[in-house]
Coordinates of C-alpha atoms in Angstrom, one line a residue:
Chain A
M1 CA 0.0 0.0 0.0
K2 CA 1.6 3.3 -1.1
K3 CA 2.7 5.6 1.7
Y4 CA 2.7 9.4 1.4
I5 CA 4.2 12.4 3.2
L6 CA 1.3 14.8 3.1
D7 CA 0.2 18.1 4.6
F8 CA -3.1 18.1 6.2
T9 CA -5.3 21.1 7.3
L10 CA -6.9 20.8 10.7
T11 CA -10.7 21.3 10.1
E12 CA -11.9 20.7 13.5
N13 CA -10.3 20.2 17.0
K14 CA -13.1 19.0 19.4
A15 CA -12.3 18.5 23.1
L16 CA -14.1 15.3 24.1
H17 CA -12.9 15.3 27.6
D18 CA -10.0 16.8 29.7
A19 CA -7.6 14.4 28.3
Y20 CA -8.8 13.6 24.8
V21 CA -9.5 15.6 21.5
L22 CA -11.0 14.6 18.2
L23 CA -9.0 16.0 15.3
K24 CA -10.5 16.1 11.8
L25 CA -8.1 16.7 9.0
T26 CA -8.2 17.1 5.3
P27 CA -5.4 17.1 2.7
A28 CA -4.2 20.7 2.4
D29 CA -4.0 20.7 -1.3
G30 CA -7.6 19.5 -1.6
A31 CA -6.7 16.2 -3.2
P32 CA -8.7 13.1 -2.2
L33 CA -7.5 11.2 0.8
P34 CA -5.1 8.3 -0.1
P35 CA -6.6 4.8 0.5
M36 CA -6.3 3.8 4.1
L37 CA -7.3 0.7 5.9
P38 CA -8.8 0.1 9.4
G39 CA -6.1 -0.6 11.9
Q40 CA -3.5 1.5 10.2
F41 CA -1.9 4.7 11.6
V42 CA -0.4 8.0 10.8
N43 CA 2.9 9.3 11.9
I44 CA 2.5 13.0 12.7
L45 CA 5.1 15.7 12.8
V46 CA 4.3 17.9 15.8
P47 CA 4.9 21.5 14.6
D48 CA 6.6 24.1 16.9
S49 CA 7.2 21.7 19.8
P50 CA 10.9 21.8 20.5
K51 CA 10.8 19.0 23.0
T52 CA 9.2 16.7 20.4
Y53 CA 11.9 15.3 18.2
L54 CA 10.2 12.4 16.6
R55 CA 6.8 12.0 14.9
R56 CA 3.9 10.7 16.9
P57 CA 2.1 7.6 15.7
I58 CA -1.7 7.8 16.0
S59 CA -4.3 5.3 15.0
I60 CA -6.8 6.1 12.2
H61 CA -10.1 6.6 14.1
N62 CA -12.3 7.2 11.1
V63 CA -12.2 8.1 7.4
D64 CA -15.1 10.3 6.3
M65 CA -15.0 9.9 2.5
E66 CA -17.9 12.3 2.0
R67 CA -16.1 15.1 3.6
N68 CA -12.7 13.9 2.7
E69 CA -11.7 13.9 6.3
L70 CA -9.4 11.8 8.4
W71 CA -10.3 11.6 12.1
L72 CA -7.7 11.0 14.9
L73 CA -8.6 10.5 18.6
V74 CA -5.6 11.9 20.6
R75 CA -5.0 11.4 24.2
K76 CA -2.9 14.1 25.9
A77 CA -0.2 11.7 27.1
G78 CA 3.0 13.8 26.9
E79 CA 4.5 17.0 25.3
G80 CA 3.9 16.0 21.7
T81 CA 0.3 14.9 22.0
K82 CA -0.5 17.9 24.4
H83 CA 0.8 20.2 21.8
L84 CA -1.2 18.5 19.1
A85 CA -4.3 18.7 21.1
A86 CA -3.9 22.5 21.5
M87 CA -3.5 23.1 17.6
P88 CA -6.0 25.6 16.4
T89 CA -8.2 24.9 13.3
S90 CA -6.6 25.7 9.9
S91 CA -3.2 24.6 11.3
I92 CA -1.2 22.6 8.8
I93 CA 0.0 19.3 10.0
N94 CA 2.4 16.9 8.2
M95 CA 1.8 13.3 8.3
V96 CA 3.3 10.1 6.9
V97 CA 0.2 8.1 5.9
P98 CA -1.0 5.3 5.9
L99 CA 1.3 2.9 7.9
G100 CA 1.0 -0.6 9.3
N101 CA -1.3 -3.5 8.5
T102 CA -5.0 -4.0 9.0
F103 CA -7.4 -6.4 10.7
S104 CA -8.5 -9.8 9.4
Y105 CA -12.2 -10.4 8.6
P106 CA -14.2 -13.0 10.5
A107 CA -14.7 -16.3 8.7
Q108 CA -18.5 -16.0 9.1
K109 CA -21.2 -13.3 8.8
H110 CA -24.1 -14.8 10.7
V111 CA -22.3 -14.6 14.2
A112 CA -21.3 -11.1 15.3
P113 CA -17.7 -10.1 15.9
L114 CA -16.9 -8.2 19.1
L115 CA -14.6 -5.1 19.2
V116 CA -13.3 -4.4 22.6
G117 CA -11.8 -1.1 23.5
G118 CA -10.4 0.5 26.6
G119 CA -9.7 4.3 27.0
V120 CA -8.2 5.8 23.9
G121 CA -7.9 2.2 22.6
V122 CA -11.4 2.7 21.1
A123 CA -9.7 4.7 18.4
P124 CA -9.1 2.2 15.6
L125 CA -12.4 0.3 16.4
L126 CA -14.7 3.0 14.9
Y127 CA -13.2 2.7 11.4
W128 CA -13.0 -1.0 11.6
G129 CA -16.6 -1.3 12.9
K130 CA -17.8 0.8 10.0
E131 CA -15.9 -1.3 7.6
L132 CA -17.3 -4.6 9.0
L133 CA -20.8 -3.2 8.8
R134 CA -20.3 -2.1 5.2
Q135 CA -19.0 -5.6 4.3
G136 CA -22.2 -7.2 5.8
Y137 CA -21.0 -8.1 9.2
A138 CA -22.9 -7.1 12.5
P139 CA -20.1 -5.8 14.8
Q140 CA -20.8 -5.3 18.5
F141 CA -18.7 -3.1 20.8
L142 CA -17.5 -3.6 24.3
L143 CA -16.1 -0.4 25.6
G144 CA -14.5 0.1 29.0
A145 CA -13.6 3.1 30.9
R146 CA -13.0 4.3 34.5
S147 CA -16.2 6.2 34.6
K148 CA -19.0 7.4 32.4
K149 CA -17.2 10.7 31.5
D150 CA -14.2 8.7 30.2
L151 CA -16.3 6.9 27.5
L152 CA -15.5 8.3 24.1
Q153 CA -17.5 8.6 20.9
L154 CA -20.5 6.6 22.1
E155 CA -22.9 7.9 19.7
E156 CA -20.6 7.2 16.8
F157 CA -20.2 3.5 17.9
A158 CA -24.0 3.2 18.6
A159 CA -24.7 4.1 15.0
I160 CA -22.8 1.1 13.8
G161 CA -23.7 -1.7 16.2
K162 CA -24.8 -2.7 19.7
V163 CA -22.6 -1.1 22.4
H164 CA -21.9 -2.7 25.7
I165 CA -20.3 -0.7 28.4
A166 CA -18.2 -1.5 31.4
T167 CA -17.1 1.2 33.9
D168 CA -14.8 0.6 36.9
D169 CA -17.1 2.8 39.2
G170 CA -20.4 1.4 37.7
S171 CA -21.5 5.0 36.6
F172 CA -22.6 3.7 33.2
G173 CA -23.1 0.2 31.9
E174 CA -22.0 -2.7 34.0
K175 CA -19.6 -2.2 36.9
G176 CA -16.2 -3.7 36.5
V177 CA -13.6 -4.3 33.8
V178 CA -14.5 -5.4 30.2
T179 CA -13.6 -9.0 30.8
Q180 CA -16.2 -9.2 33.7
H181 CA -19.0 -8.0 31.4
S182 CA -22.0 -10.3 30.9
V183 CA -21.7 -10.0 27.1
W184 CA -19.0 -12.7 27.3
N185 CA -21.8 -15.3 27.8
D186 CA -22.6 -14.9 24.1
D187 CA -20.5 -16.4 21.3
F188 CA -18.7 -14.1 18.8
S189 CA -17.0 -14.9 15.4
F190 CA -13.9 -12.9 16.2
I191 CA -12.6 -10.7 19.0
Y192 CA -10.7 -7.5 18.3
A193 CA -9.1 -5.6 21.2
C194 CA -7.3 -2.3 21.6
G195 CA -6.4 -0.6 24.9
P196 CA -4.0 -0.9 27.8
K197 CA -1.9 -4.0 27.6
P198 CA -3.2 -5.7 30.7
M199 CA -6.7 -5.3 29.2
M200 CA -5.7 -6.8 25.9
V201 CA -4.0 -9.8 27.7
A202 CA -7.2 -10.4 29.7
V203 CA -9.4 -10.2 26.6
A204 CA -6.9 -12.4 24.6
S205 CA -7.3 -15.0 27.5
K206 CA -11.0 -14.7 27.4
A207 CA -11.0 -15.2 23.6
K208 CA -8.8 -18.3 24.0
S209 CA -11.0 -19.8 26.5
K210 CA -13.9 -19.4 24.1
Q211 CA -11.7 -20.7 21.2
T212 CA -12.4 -17.5 19.3
P213 CA -9.8 -16.0 17.1
C214 CA -8.4 -12.7 18.6
E215 CA -6.5 -9.8 17.1
V216 CA -5.0 -6.9 19.2
S217 CA -3.5 -3.5 18.3
L218 CA -0.2 -2.8 19.7
E219 CA 1.4 0.6 20.4
N220 CA 5.0 -0.1 21.0
T221 CA 7.3 3.0 21.1
M222 CA 8.3 3.8 17.6
A223 CA 10.8 6.0 15.8
C224 CA 10.7 5.6 12.0
G225 CA 7.1 4.0 11.4
V226 CA 8.2 2.1 8.2
G227 CA 10.2 -0.9 9.6
A228 CA 13.6 0.7 9.1
C229 CA 15.0 1.3 12.6
L230 CA 13.7 -1.9 14.4
C231 CA 13.0 0.1 17.6
C232 CA 9.3 -0.9 18.1
V233 CA 9.7 -4.6 18.0
E234 CA 7.3 -7.1 19.7
K235 CA 8.5 -10.6 20.5
T236 CA 6.5 -13.1 18.4
T237 CA 6.6 -16.7 17.5
Q238 CA 8.7 -15.5 14.5
G239 CA 11.1 -13.6 16.7
H240 CA 11.3 -9.8 17.0
V241 CA 9.1 -8.1 14.5
C242 CA 8.4 -4.5 13.9
V243 CA 4.9 -3.3 15.2
C244 CA 5.0 -0.4 12.8
K245 CA 5.3 -2.7 9.7
E246 CA 4.3 -6.2 10.6
G247 CA 1.7 -4.7 12.9
P248 CA 0.2 -2.9 14.7
I249 CA -2.5 -5.7 14.4
F250 CA -1.4 -9.0 15.6
N251 CA -3.3 -12.3 16.0
T252 CA -2.7 -13.2 19.7
E253 CA -1.5 -16.6 18.6
Q254 CA 1.5 -14.9 17.1
L255 CA 2.5 -13.2 20.3
T256 CA 4.4 -14.7 23.2
W257 CA 2.1 -13.3 25.8
Q258 CA 1.1 -15.4 28.8
I259 CA -2.5 -16.0 28.1
Chain B
M1 CA 23.9 22.6 -11.7
A2 CA 27.1 22.1 -9.8
N3 CA 29.2 18.9 -10.1
L4 CA 28.2 16.7 -7.1
R5 CA 30.4 13.7 -7.8
V6 CA 32.7 12.5 -5.2
E7 CA 35.1 9.6 -4.8
I8 CA 35.4 7.5 -1.7
G9 CA 38.3 5.0 -1.9
G10 CA 37.9 4.3 -5.5
L11 CA 34.1 4.3 -5.4
Q12 CA 32.5 7.0 -7.5
L13 CA 29.3 8.5 -6.0
K14 CA 26.9 10.6 -8.0
N15 CA 26.7 12.9 -5.0
P16 CA 27.9 12.9 -1.5
V17 CA 24.7 12.0 0.3
M18 CA 24.3 8.5 1.7
T19 CA 22.0 7.0 4.3
A20 CA 23.2 5.8 7.6
S21 CA 23.1 2.1 8.6
G22 CA 20.2 1.1 10.8
T23 CA 18.1 4.2 9.8
F24 CA 17.1 3.4 6.3
G25 CA 16.3 -0.4 6.5
Y26 CA 17.4 -1.9 3.0
G27 CA 16.3 1.3 1.1
I28 CA 13.1 -0.2 -0.2
E29 CA 11.2 0.9 3.0
F30 CA 11.7 4.4 1.6
A31 CA 10.9 3.8 -2.1
D32 CA 7.4 5.4 -1.7
F33 CA 8.9 8.6 -0.5
I34 CA 12.0 9.3 -2.7
D35 CA 13.6 8.1 -5.9
L36 CA 16.3 5.9 -4.4
S37 CA 18.4 6.2 -7.5
R38 CA 19.0 9.8 -6.6
L39 CA 21.2 8.9 -3.5
G40 CA 24.8 8.8 -3.4
G41 CA 24.6 5.4 -1.7
I42 CA 22.6 3.4 0.8
I43 CA 24.3 1.8 3.7
V44 CA 22.1 -1.1 4.7
K45 CA 21.4 -2.4 8.1
G46 CA 24.2 -3.9 10.2
T47 CA 24.8 -7.4 9.1
T48 CA 26.4 -10.2 11.1
L49 CA 27.5 -13.8 10.3
E50 CA 24.7 -15.5 12.1
A51 CA 21.1 -14.1 12.8
R52 CA 20.7 -11.9 15.8
E53 CA 17.4 -11.3 17.7
G54 CA 18.7 -7.9 19.1
N55 CA 17.9 -6.6 22.4
P56 CA 14.6 -6.9 24.3
Y57 CA 11.9 -4.1 23.9
P58 CA 12.0 -1.2 24.9
R59 CA 14.8 -0.2 22.6
M60 CA 14.1 3.5 22.0
A61 CA 13.8 6.6 24.0
E62 CA 13.2 10.1 22.7
T63 CA 15.5 12.7 24.2
P64 CA 15.7 16.5 23.7
S65 CA 16.6 16.9 20.0
G66 CA 17.5 13.3 19.6
M67 CA 16.9 9.6 20.5
L68 CA 18.5 6.7 22.2
N69 CA 18.5 3.2 20.6
A70 CA 19.4 -0.2 21.9
V71 CA 18.5 -2.3 18.9
G72 CA 21.5 -4.5 19.2
L73 CA 22.1 -5.3 15.5
Q74 CA 18.9 -7.3 15.0
N75 CA 19.4 -9.0 11.5
K76 CA 18.8 -12.3 9.9
G77 CA 22.5 -13.0 9.2
V78 CA 24.7 -12.5 6.1
R79 CA 23.5 -15.7 4.2
Y80 CA 19.9 -14.6 4.5
F81 CA 20.9 -11.2 3.3
A82 CA 22.7 -12.7 0.2
E83 CA 20.0 -15.0 -0.6
H84 CA 16.7 -13.1 0.1
I85 CA 17.4 -9.4 0.4
Y86 CA 20.2 -8.8 -2.0
P87 CA 18.2 -9.9 -5.1
K88 CA 15.6 -7.3 -4.2
I89 CA 18.0 -4.4 -3.8
K90 CA 20.9 -5.2 -6.2
D91 CA 19.3 -3.3 -9.2
I92 CA 18.7 0.0 -7.3
D93 CA 20.7 2.5 -9.3
T94 CA 22.9 3.6 -6.4
H95 CA 25.7 2.1 -4.4
I96 CA 24.5 -0.4 -1.9
I97 CA 27.0 -0.7 0.9
V98 CA 26.7 -3.4 3.6
N99 CA 27.4 -2.5 7.2
V100 CA 29.3 -5.5 8.6
S101 CA 29.6 -6.2 12.3
G102 CA 30.7 -9.2 14.4
A103 CA 31.5 -10.5 17.8
C104 CA 35.0 -11.7 17.0
I105 CA 37.5 -11.1 14.2
D106 CA 36.7 -14.4 12.5
D107 CA 33.0 -13.3 12.2
Y108 CA 34.0 -10.1 10.5
V109 CA 36.2 -11.9 8.1
A110 CA 33.7 -14.6 7.2
T111 CA 30.9 -12.0 6.7
A112 CA 33.1 -9.7 4.6
E113 CA 34.1 -12.7 2.4
I114 CA 30.4 -13.5 1.7
I115 CA 29.6 -9.9 0.9
A116 CA 32.7 -9.7 -1.3
S117 CA 31.1 -12.4 -3.5
L118 CA 28.1 -10.2 -4.3
P119 CA 28.8 -8.3 -7.5
A120 CA 26.4 -5.4 -6.8
I121 CA 27.9 -4.5 -3.5
P122 CA 30.9 -2.4 -4.1
A123 CA 31.9 -1.5 -0.6
I124 CA 31.4 -2.5 3.0
E125 CA 31.3 -0.4 6.1
L126 CA 33.1 -2.2 8.9
N127 CA 31.2 -1.5 12.1
I128 CA 33.6 -1.4 15.0
S129 CA 31.5 1.0 16.9
C130 CA 28.1 -0.5 17.8
P131 CA 27.5 0.4 21.5
N132 CA 24.6 -2.0 21.8
V133 CA 26.1 -5.4 21.8
K134 CA 27.9 -7.2 24.6
Q135 CA 30.6 -8.8 22.5
G136 CA 32.6 -7.3 19.7
G137 CA 31.1 -4.1 18.1
M138 CA 32.5 -1.1 20.0
A139 CA 35.0 -3.2 21.9
F140 CA 37.2 -3.3 18.7
G141 CA 36.6 0.4 18.0
T142 CA 37.7 1.8 21.3
S143 CA 41.4 0.9 21.1
C144 CA 44.0 1.4 18.3
S145 CA 45.1 -2.2 18.5
G146 CA 41.6 -3.5 18.4
A147 CA 40.6 -1.4 15.5
A148 CA 43.8 -2.2 13.7
S149 CA 43.5 -5.9 14.1
V150 CA 40.0 -6.1 12.7
V151 CA 40.9 -4.0 9.7
K152 CA 44.0 -5.9 9.0
A153 CA 42.2 -9.3 9.0
V154 CA 39.3 -8.0 6.8
R155 CA 41.6 -6.1 4.4
K156 CA 43.3 -9.5 3.5
V157 CA 40.0 -10.9 2.3
Y158 CA 38.1 -7.9 1.1
P159 CA 39.5 -6.3 -2.1
K160 CA 36.7 -3.7 -2.7
T161 CA 36.2 -0.4 -1.0
L162 CA 36.6 -0.8 2.8
I163 CA 35.1 2.0 5.0
V164 CA 35.5 1.7 8.8
K165 CA 32.9 3.3 11.0
L166 CA 34.4 4.8 14.1
S167 CA 33.1 5.2 17.6
P168 CA 32.9 8.6 19.2
N169 CA 33.1 6.9 22.6
V170 CA 36.9 7.3 22.8
T171 CA 39.5 9.7 24.1
N172 CA 41.1 10.4 20.8
I173 CA 39.3 9.5 17.7
A174 CA 42.1 10.8 15.5
E175 CA 44.4 8.1 16.7
I176 CA 41.9 5.3 15.9
A177 CA 41.4 6.7 12.5
S178 CA 45.1 6.7 11.9
A179 CA 45.4 3.2 13.1
V180 CA 42.8 1.9 10.6
E181 CA 44.3 4.0 7.8
A182 CA 47.6 2.3 8.5
E183 CA 46.0 -1.1 8.0
G184 CA 44.6 -0.3 4.6
A185 CA 41.1 1.2 5.3
D186 CA 40.0 3.2 2.2
S187 CA 37.8 5.5 4.1
V188 CA 36.4 6.2 7.6
S189 CA 33.0 7.1 8.6
L190 CA 32.2 8.9 11.8
I191 CA 30.4 9.1 14.1
N192 CA 28.5 6.1 15.3
T193 CA 26.1 6.8 18.2
L194 CA 27.3 8.3 21.6
M195 CA 26.7 6.2 24.7
G196 CA 23.8 7.6 26.8
M197 CA 20.9 6.6 29.0
A198 CA 17.5 7.8 29.9
I199 CA 15.5 7.4 33.1
D200 CA 11.9 7.6 34.0
A201 CA 12.0 9.3 37.3
E202 CA 8.4 8.5 38.3
R203 CA 8.9 4.8 37.9
R204 CA 12.6 4.9 38.9
R205 CA 13.3 2.7 35.9
A206 CA 15.7 3.0 32.8
L207 CA 13.8 3.7 29.6
L208 CA 15.8 1.1 27.6
S209 CA 15.9 -2.5 28.3
T210 CA 19.7 -2.5 28.2
V211 CA 19.8 0.7 30.5
T212 CA 22.4 2.3 28.1
G213 CA 22.1 3.0 24.4
G214 CA 23.3 5.0 21.6
L215 CA 22.4 8.7 21.2
S216 CA 21.7 10.1 17.8
G217 CA 19.9 13.0 16.1
A218 CA 20.4 16.7 16.0
C219 CA 21.8 16.8 19.5
V220 CA 25.0 15.0 18.5
K221 CA 25.8 17.2 15.6
P222 CA 28.4 19.5 17.3
V223 CA 30.3 16.5 18.6
A224 CA 30.3 14.8 15.2
L225 CA 31.5 17.9 13.6
R226 CA 34.3 18.4 15.9
M227 CA 35.4 14.8 15.4
V228 CA 35.3 14.9 11.7
W229 CA 37.5 18.2 11.8
Q230 CA 40.0 16.4 14.1
V231 CA 40.1 13.3 12.0
A232 CA 40.5 15.4 8.8
H233 CA 43.7 16.7 10.2
A234 CA 45.0 13.2 11.1
V235 CA 44.3 11.1 8.0
K236 CA 44.7 11.3 4.2
I237 CA 41.8 8.8 3.3
P238 CA 38.4 10.3 2.6
I239 CA 36.1 10.8 5.5
I240 CA 32.3 10.3 5.5
G241 CA 30.7 12.5 8.1
L242 CA 27.5 11.7 10.0
G243 CA 25.8 12.6 13.2
G244 CA 22.7 14.7 13.4
I245 CA 22.6 15.9 9.9
S246 CA 19.0 17.2 9.3
S247 CA 19.4 19.8 6.5
A248 CA 21.6 20.7 3.5
E249 CA 23.2 23.3 5.8
D250 CA 24.3 20.6 8.2
A251 CA 25.7 18.5 5.5
I252 CA 27.7 21.5 4.1
E253 CA 29.1 22.0 7.6
F254 CA 30.5 18.5 7.5
L255 CA 32.0 18.9 4.1
L256 CA 33.6 22.2 5.2
A257 CA 35.0 20.4 8.3
G258 CA 36.7 17.9 6.0
A259 CA 34.3 15.2 5.1
S260 CA 34.1 14.1 1.4
A261 CA 30.7 12.7 1.8
V262 CA 28.0 12.4 4.4
Q263 CA 25.4 10.0 5.8
I264 CA 21.9 11.0 7.0
G265 CA 20.5 8.8 9.8
T266 CA 17.9 9.8 12.4
A267 CA 16.6 12.7 10.2
N268 CA 15.1 10.0 7.9
F269 CA 12.6 9.1 10.6
I270 CA 11.4 12.7 10.9
D271 CA 11.3 13.4 7.1
P272 CA 11.5 10.4 5.1
A273 CA 12.3 12.5 2.0
I274 CA 15.1 14.5 3.8
T275 CA 17.9 12.9 1.7
V276 CA 16.8 14.5 -1.7
K277 CA 16.2 17.8 0.0
V278 CA 19.8 17.7 1.2
I279 CA 21.2 16.9 -2.2
D280 CA 19.2 19.7 -3.8
G281 CA 20.2 22.0 -1.0
I282 CA 24.0 21.2 -1.5
D283 CA 23.6 21.9 -5.3
D284 CA 21.9 25.3 -4.5
Y285 CA 24.6 26.2 -2.0
L286 CA 27.3 25.5 -4.5
T287 CA 25.6 27.5 -7.2
R288 CA 24.9 30.4 -4.9
H289 CA 28.6 30.6 -3.8
G290 CA 30.1 30.0 -7.3
F291 CA 31.7 26.6 -6.6
A292 CA 31.8 24.3 -9.7
S293 CA 32.2 21.2 -7.7
V294 CA 31.3 19.8 -4.4
T295 CA 34.9 18.8 -3.9
D296 CA 35.8 22.4 -3.8
I297 CA 34.3 22.8 -0.4
V298 CA 35.7 19.7 1.2
G299 CA 37.9 20.9 4.2
A300 CA 37.4 24.5 3.0
L301 CA 36.8 25.7 6.5
E302 CA 38.4 29.0 7.0
T303 CA 40.1 29.4 10.4
N304 CA 41.5 32.6 11.9

């Protein structure tokens, strides 16, 4: 899949929460967005942020073909992402796009796939859910957060499929972590997970016990984003592989996690 | 357009801009972004006799104006390179140079012999300066005798252009450069990364699995420039300068300090098309200052 270095114009910067923003971007030259697949990411050059030397990899949250917009969900984690989150609309932002691989489709359409997200890990699941729906699958979502106010983009997810919620404090949905949710009584064709590693490990373990295939999206610290520097490696059954190139989506059977 | 051709130990480069080992993969990773044939050369990933898994994750930490890495020469070994990677890159219209590393002299020699048999590889860069491996690597590059012994052994089996990549983690880099020149090196490239470390104070843990790693990026440029200048006064063989080059201006500074060519490393991560911008920028500079050839500015630093 061809990769591009492109300038984008920031068309909208919407605060979702103290810690998260939704950025909408369109190619600065007005050209159509290049083809991008669910699960892929962009590598953003953070402008005017002297402490941010490297680009910041961010998952593709959604591609709005009608408006020619790319959506990114950004958590204000450090200097670079805080700076990005504070960018005013009309800013020009340079990105290398699209990077990484994509999710695998479930083998069957009559059983629903379950997309499990925790925190900002919900980001890649929106575009993937939309794509699954478009292809005739009936995706369901299981979203986890500390509390109700930490749940992101609920309306967007609800427009695609059934949404199950787990909050640590019980302020919305079922109380507890995602793996304690009653939705696991059902069977699913495929489990996809993105979120903090302990959550993904727990989900992978759940999927394994139900003998359901499971893919996770990893976010190891990266430098180049194109498989050149070998910094972001994950240990797999095939040895160390680059999360930026061979991933970020991995079948949990490929990983050496204790599940 | 100025004449950008330079010569490194018998090797004619179309321009002085190459890519640094470990920052550009095998070149093909960047084929979507630039026309690879515009490069003076591509130095591919460090290659060893046997496959190496490299160090555990995490291997990278960002620093002010730079980054630390502790990759540890992850590669599939020279035989895999010759069989599977070489066929994919041999027809790229630029010089493909293999960076060769080893845990002992015999490994360096055996690897160099295999690379010597590949007709489309006109040169090797002998890596005696990797700070991220327990055995070999930098251990050879931090003493004159160690550096000389590897170069002497490899020179016997390697007839093509032999570049030796020097470590900055030494008291006197000029002495090491002289020692490898005396053993028949055709060129020296410098600098490899500077040993450094980074700590997460909140968690009271090192940010790299190996605790220490190699520092690269814009922050090392003044150190690299100084070392190139010192080595230029100590040896007659051509120097390839690298360390933090992120613009044409940076590259020109290295040429003025005495480098005949340059390598671009970490900057490829920030702008995957930086190399061609540097080539064009050098051309503009030469034209603007009325120089007919890039060789006119090599070592042209005016002092006092």
